[in-house]
Amino acid sequence: MRRLLTPVVTEPAPGTDASDAEITAFLWSMIREDFLTEAGWNAERRVMTPTSHPTMGGRRCPVPNCESPVRGKKLCSTCYTRHRKSQMSMEEFVQVPRISRHLHMGTENCRVSGCQRPWINSGGEPVCRAHRWQMIKHGGPLEDFLADPTVKGLPGLGDCAVLACNRQAVNETGTRLCHPHGKRLPALRREPAFDEKNWLATAPSGSFGVEISFRGLPDLVVAQLLFGLQHRCHRGARTEAGNFRALIDRTIRPSGARRLEDVPDPVANEDALVLLNRTRVYAIRAVKTPEGEYAKDEWDLVAFGHRGTLVFTVIHQPWLRETAKRWARDYLSKVRSKSTASHAQQHLHGAAHLSDALRAREDRGMDKSALARADIENYLNRMSFLDANGRFSTNTRIAYIRMARNVLKQGRAMGLTRPGGPMAGLPDDFVISRLDVPKLPEPSEEGQDLPPEVLRQLCAHLDAFEAMTCYEMRLSVELLMDTGRRPEEICRLELGCLTRDSQGKPVLLYNNWKEQRIGRQLPIHEPTAKLIIAQQERVRERFPDRPPSQLVLLPSQNLNLRGDRSIDSNHLSGMHREWVESLPDFVLDDGTVFDKEKIFPYAYRHSFAQRHADAGVPIDVLAELMDHDSFETTRGYYRIKEVRLREAVERVTQMQFDRHGTRIWGAVTSVLDAERTRRAVGAVVVPFGTCSEPSNVAAGGGACPLRFRCVGCDHFSTDASYLPDLRTYLDDLLRQREKLRSMAEAEDWARAEAMPSDSEITRLRRLIQRVTEDIDTLTDAERAEIQQAAQAVRQMRQTFLGMPRIRQPLPDLRPERPACPHPTPPSRR
């Protein structure tokens, strides 16, 4: 889970409309002391020197007398260029002191004992300007001059008159300036429009290296910059000290703004613009409150604990806009998902289309008391018109109508129709009923699961995906295929996401962010567990100094110095799309080309559900594996298509037998529609087959006069799909007979009543034998078709009487990964 960016404070955020002093105090309470210490903050001088900071500082250049930082090389940029031209070895070059007449040099005190004035490194001796003239008159070497008892130290001249500068003044007369600013001022004074007072207030600091001066800035701007910088550093973003100093000296300080919100965007420097925007957004969002956002027509959802924005300007009527705001505030308090903003904005789009329809009225929908059912009908007709003319799809039309209905329905449920509410006076017939929402079209026959041959081709090209992105991206795709979790759940796995159950089988620990169910458990295969274990070791090697509890399993390669930032699911989807498009066509076994648009990360979840369903996993177990509350939700992830089911029924019906094992349909090659209908309404499912006895059919299968002794009744029939059930039932009868024979404590009449009939066992054996022999007469291709059709019919059968719970086999997608049994899912906690 994402760690807190700032310490927990007891005072609430003051809001963006608070005074400068209140915002400043609040931001300072959010700035951590350890960050200030690590960044080298000097509160008295208002100067930051992040020499050793991991994202702002850098190593010092090893060349003597060089104060510049090193970034990614062994030398600073200047010394690196000098070394390339010097034709010297690195060992020789770092022994030669750097001689520089740079105006920035001169921050050390004069070498004269007790002198508080700075010396200027301009090729002369390390003494201040006054002592330099004395030394010239003295005429001796530096050592003799410093040893002369008549040479006395001088008091300092104070700070440079430039507000941003943190150096001492060097001149005793006129405007007291440091050496760099003193050299600059005479040339500026010759300019006609030069304003010396403004220059002293806005001139650059003249700092160098990693030093950043905040002097001369308003207190609120300093607090905003430090808080934004802290947030950037926590996210792992690198911030060049020179870029941040340039942003202050060239953009913020000349603007004279009292807040970062008032600083104009830099025009020529894109890096400075990005840095300003990021820092400004972090500082502004820190003081936002839900109450402050509620009064606006565009909400920043950070104030509500979400990402993104909500725009209400698309709704024109004030009463409907206020209703939408009340609905959104209620919705945001209940839902915690990465797509919360997207879902909420879609509801607003649905309400916006309703608003557009109301604008066609003479009063433009402003008088809500004049609205009626006719306006709802006009809205529904308008949506149908837009759908018919290609403005949006049928599914989008249905979704917008349903979402507009949700807003109005929830508004009434929240009591917004009471006096004083935004919906007060709204007529009762101005509602979108359940019947007004059109039914969704029948899903396509293909569904959203991926065929096994497509999955095998994807697995064969995983190396190409890793080459495009990184190993973490590749591993995320493998985990999506193996576990069927949502992309966000896989991307945000913690490092300790693997555990073992009481039998030693691997279990994946994940968080269901969509439904806010934390600490969910999913049994996984041993090969998948090995992938996770190897990745855990890789992460520990990459971040050896971080506690394992603060690391994630799939750390991002960018902005992630602490290892607590996961790869982004949206970025994964984008890179996955590029990878799929770069691959050759996906050819199925029948020679058709599979549409690449149907291959996306969420399709692996549908494929996971379909694999389990095809393996015979009951729907209650599959719902547990999918972490669904409703069986209806689970059914939406897999289905036997109507065409496929019809073909399967026809094949299985051709292999239908009566109780004697005689084929009923003989040489019939196709089932007539009338016979299919009779099969559906004239028979009822019973254990191991179907029953056509009228009274039992009328009772729905609960009034069998023979107490389900089906193999002795002429109304019973079975087919090849029931063959595993018949064999299981026969085994149960044999076991029960042997157990009863060994029970000496039971009386004879009780044992006789409970004893399975030998006739029933004989009939059952004969039936199984006849069905098996008839199937064996088929060719291999016909037998394979019958087996596939029987599996399809078994999957769609409503009753699982006598069906064993078949665990999912590992799909044969990765031959190099051996299969292993799938443990039974744990019960819902």
Short mmCIF file of C-alpha atoms in Angstrom, two decimals, residues 91-290:
data_model
loop_
_atom_site.label_atom_id
_atom_site.label_comp_id
_atom_site.label_asym_id
_atom_site.label_seq_id
_atom_site.Cartn_x
_atom_site.Cartn_y
_atom_site.Cartn_z
CA GLU A 91 44.69 9.53 -11.75
CA GLU A 92 46.96 12.36 -12.92
CA PHE A 93 44.09 14.77 -13.64
CA VAL A 94 42.49 14.60 -10.19
CA GLN A 95 45.83 15.58 -8.61
CA VAL A 96 45.97 18.95 -10.42
CA PRO A 97 44.06 21.73 -8.57
CA ARG A 98 41.48 23.59 -10.56
CA ILE A 99 42.43 27.24 -11.19
CA SER A 100 39.33 29.35 -11.68
CA ARG A 101 38.54 33.02 -11.79
CA HIS A 102 34.84 32.24 -11.34
CA LEU A 103 33.05 35.06 -9.59
CA HIS A 104 31.23 32.59 -7.37
CA MET A 105 34.43 31.73 -5.54
CA GLY A 106 35.07 33.72 -2.39
CA THR A 107 32.94 32.33 0.40
CA GLU A 108 35.84 31.64 2.79
CA ASN A 109 37.06 34.15 5.36
CA CYS A 110 40.25 36.11 5.03
CA ARG A 111 43.37 34.23 6.21
CA VAL A 112 44.33 37.08 8.54
CA SER A 113 43.64 36.04 12.12
CA GLY A 114 40.36 37.46 13.39
CA CYS A 115 39.32 38.95 10.04
CA GLN A 116 35.61 38.44 9.28
CA ARG A 117 35.71 39.60 5.68
CA PRO A 118 35.73 37.20 2.70
CA TRP A 119 38.61 36.73 0.32
CA ILE A 120 38.27 36.61 -3.42
CA ASN A 121 39.90 33.78 -5.33
CA SER A 122 40.84 35.68 -8.45
CA GLY A 123 44.34 34.34 -8.80
CA GLY A 124 45.74 36.29 -5.85
CA GLU A 125 46.33 35.54 -2.21
CA PRO A 126 43.56 34.31 0.14
CA VAL A 127 43.01 37.60 1.93
CA CYS A 128 40.20 40.16 1.83
CA ARG A 129 40.38 43.27 -0.36
CA ALA A 130 41.58 45.58 2.43
CA HIS A 131 44.32 43.23 3.57
CA ARG A 132 45.34 42.67 -0.02
CA TRP A 133 46.25 46.34 -0.40
CA GLN A 134 48.10 46.17 2.92
CA MET A 135 49.98 43.10 1.68
CA ILE A 136 51.03 44.95 -1.48
CA LYS A 137 52.41 47.76 0.64
CA HIS A 138 54.03 45.23 2.97
CA GLY A 139 55.93 43.75 0.08
CA GLY A 140 56.74 40.40 1.68
CA PRO A 141 55.38 36.92 1.10
CA LEU A 142 52.05 35.79 2.53
CA GLU A 143 53.62 33.97 5.48
CA ASP A 144 55.52 37.07 6.62
CA PHE A 145 52.44 39.23 6.18
CA LEU A 146 50.23 36.93 8.24
CA ALA A 147 52.93 36.78 10.98
CA ASP A 148 53.26 40.57 11.22
CA PRO A 149 51.77 41.62 14.62
CA THR A 150 50.67 44.96 13.19
CA VAL A 151 48.26 43.28 10.78
CA LYS A 152 44.90 43.18 12.55
CA GLY A 153 41.65 41.43 11.64
CA LEU A 154 38.77 43.59 10.38
CA PRO A 155 35.05 43.33 11.23
CA GLY A 156 32.64 42.02 8.59
CA LEU A 157 30.73 44.41 6.34
CA GLY A 158 27.40 42.59 6.65
CA ASP A 159 25.38 40.76 4.06
CA CYS A 160 25.22 41.69 0.42
CA ALA A 161 22.48 44.23 -0.31
CA VAL A 162 20.93 41.87 -2.87
CA LEU A 163 18.11 40.18 -0.94
CA ALA A 164 18.66 36.78 -2.50
CA CYS A 165 22.42 36.73 -1.93
CA ASN A 166 23.82 34.94 1.10
CA ARG A 167 27.41 36.18 0.76
CA GLN A 168 29.09 38.98 2.64
CA ALA A 169 29.69 42.43 1.23
CA VAL A 170 33.25 43.28 0.19
CA ASN A 171 33.14 47.04 -0.43
CA GLU A 172 33.05 49.59 2.36
CA THR A 173 31.50 52.50 0.47
CA GLY A 174 28.29 52.93 -1.49
CA THR A 175 25.90 50.02 -1.87
CA ARG A 176 27.50 47.17 -0.01
CA LEU A 177 27.60 44.21 -2.33
CA CYS A 178 29.45 40.97 -2.62
CA HIS A 179 32.14 40.70 -5.26
CA PRO A 180 29.93 39.10 -8.04
CA HIS A 181 27.09 41.59 -7.63
CA GLY A 182 29.55 44.46 -7.21
CA LYS A 183 31.12 43.58 -10.56
CA ARG A 184 27.67 43.48 -12.19
CA LEU A 185 26.20 46.72 -10.83
CA PRO A 186 28.33 49.31 -12.70
CA ALA A 187 27.34 47.93 -16.10
CA LEU A 188 23.66 47.94 -15.12
CA ARG A 189 23.80 51.52 -13.91
CA ARG A 190 24.76 52.63 -17.39
CA GLU A 191 21.42 51.39 -18.71
CA PRO A 192 18.81 54.22 -18.93
CA ALA A 193 15.82 52.34 -17.49
CA PHE A 194 17.74 50.58 -14.73
CA ASP A 195 15.87 50.43 -11.39
CA GLU A 196 18.49 49.72 -8.74
CA LYS A 197 15.98 49.21 -5.93
CA ASN A 198 14.05 46.63 -7.92
CA TRP A 199 17.32 44.96 -8.97
CA LEU A 200 18.41 44.59 -5.35
CA ALA A 201 15.06 42.93 -4.55
CA THR A 202 14.89 40.57 -7.56
CA ALA A 203 18.48 39.91 -8.66
CA PRO A 204 19.58 36.25 -8.78
CA SER A 205 21.28 34.85 -5.72
CA GLY A 206 24.53 34.02 -7.46
CA SER A 207 24.71 30.65 -5.72
CA PHE A 208 26.52 27.76 -7.40
CA GLY A 209 26.88 24.00 -7.12
CA VAL A 210 23.99 22.47 -5.17
CA GLU A 211 23.35 25.57 -3.08
CA ILE A 212 19.82 27.03 -3.35
CA SER A 213 18.94 30.37 -1.83
CA PHE A 214 15.38 31.12 -0.68
CA ARG A 215 16.31 34.55 0.66
CA GLY A 216 14.08 37.41 -0.36
CA LEU A 217 11.03 35.22 -1.01
CA PRO A 218 7.75 35.59 0.90
CA ASP A 219 7.29 33.17 3.79
CA LEU A 220 4.36 31.43 2.09
CA VAL A 221 6.32 30.88 -1.13
CA VAL A 222 9.21 29.38 0.85
CA ALA A 223 6.83 27.00 2.66
CA GLN A 224 5.16 26.01 -0.61
CA LEU A 225 8.45 25.36 -2.34
CA LEU A 226 9.81 23.26 0.50
CA PHE A 227 6.63 21.22 0.81
CA GLY A 228 6.46 20.63 -2.94
CA LEU A 229 10.13 19.69 -2.97
CA GLN A 230 9.55 17.25 -0.10
CA HIS A 231 6.70 15.63 -2.01
CA ARG A 232 8.83 15.28 -5.15
CA CYS A 233 11.67 13.72 -3.19
CA HIS A 234 9.31 11.25 -1.51
CA ARG A 235 8.05 10.15 -4.92
CA GLY A 236 11.67 9.54 -5.94
CA ALA A 237 11.76 12.30 -8.57
CA ARG A 238 15.23 13.69 -9.22
CA THR A 239 15.50 17.45 -8.90
CA GLU A 240 18.61 19.13 -10.19
CA ALA A 241 19.65 21.81 -7.72
CA GLY A 242 20.70 24.07 -10.58
CA ASN A 243 17.28 23.78 -12.23
CA PHE A 244 15.46 24.51 -8.99
CA ARG A 245 17.73 27.49 -8.29
CA ALA A 246 17.14 28.79 -11.81
CA LEU A 247 13.38 28.46 -11.31
CA ILE A 248 13.60 30.62 -8.19
CA ASP A 249 16.05 33.19 -9.57
CA ARG A 250 14.58 33.60 -13.06
CA THR A 251 10.85 33.01 -12.60
CA ILE A 252 9.60 33.15 -9.02
CA ARG A 253 11.70 35.96 -7.56
CA PRO A 254 11.30 38.42 -10.51
CA SER A 255 7.52 37.91 -10.47
CA GLY A 256 7.17 39.26 -6.92
CA ALA A 257 4.27 36.85 -6.35
CA ARG A 258 3.01 36.27 -2.82
CA ARG A 259 1.88 32.71 -3.64
CA LEU A 260 2.98 30.09 -6.13
CA GLU A 261 -0.49 30.25 -7.67
CA ASP A 262 0.33 33.78 -8.87
CA VAL A 263 3.69 32.93 -10.46
CA PRO A 264 3.45 33.15 -14.29
CA ASP A 265 4.54 30.12 -16.29
CA PRO A 266 8.06 30.38 -17.75
CA VAL A 267 7.89 30.64 -21.52
CA ALA A 268 11.25 29.46 -22.80
CA ASN A 269 12.30 26.82 -20.25
CA GLU A 270 10.22 23.65 -20.43
CA ASP A 271 12.08 22.00 -17.53
CA ALA A 272 11.36 24.98 -15.32
CA LEU A 273 7.68 24.89 -16.34
CA VAL A 274 7.37 21.20 -15.38
CA LEU A 275 9.18 21.78 -12.10
CA LEU A 276 7.00 24.78 -11.24
CA ASN A 277 3.76 23.00 -12.12
CA ARG A 278 4.60 19.90 -10.08
CA THR A 279 5.73 21.84 -7.05
CA ARG A 280 2.78 24.21 -7.25
CA VAL A 281 0.22 21.41 -7.57
CA TYR A 282 1.59 19.57 -4.53
CA ALA A 283 1.54 22.71 -2.40
CA ILE A 284 -1.95 23.78 -3.49
CA ARG A 285 -3.49 20.35 -3.02
CA ALA A 286 -2.08 20.06 0.49
CA VAL A 287 -4.41 22.79 1.76
CA LYS A 288 -7.51 21.85 -0.21
CA THR A 289 -10.64 20.69 1.62
CA PRO A 290 -13.84 18.96 0.43
#
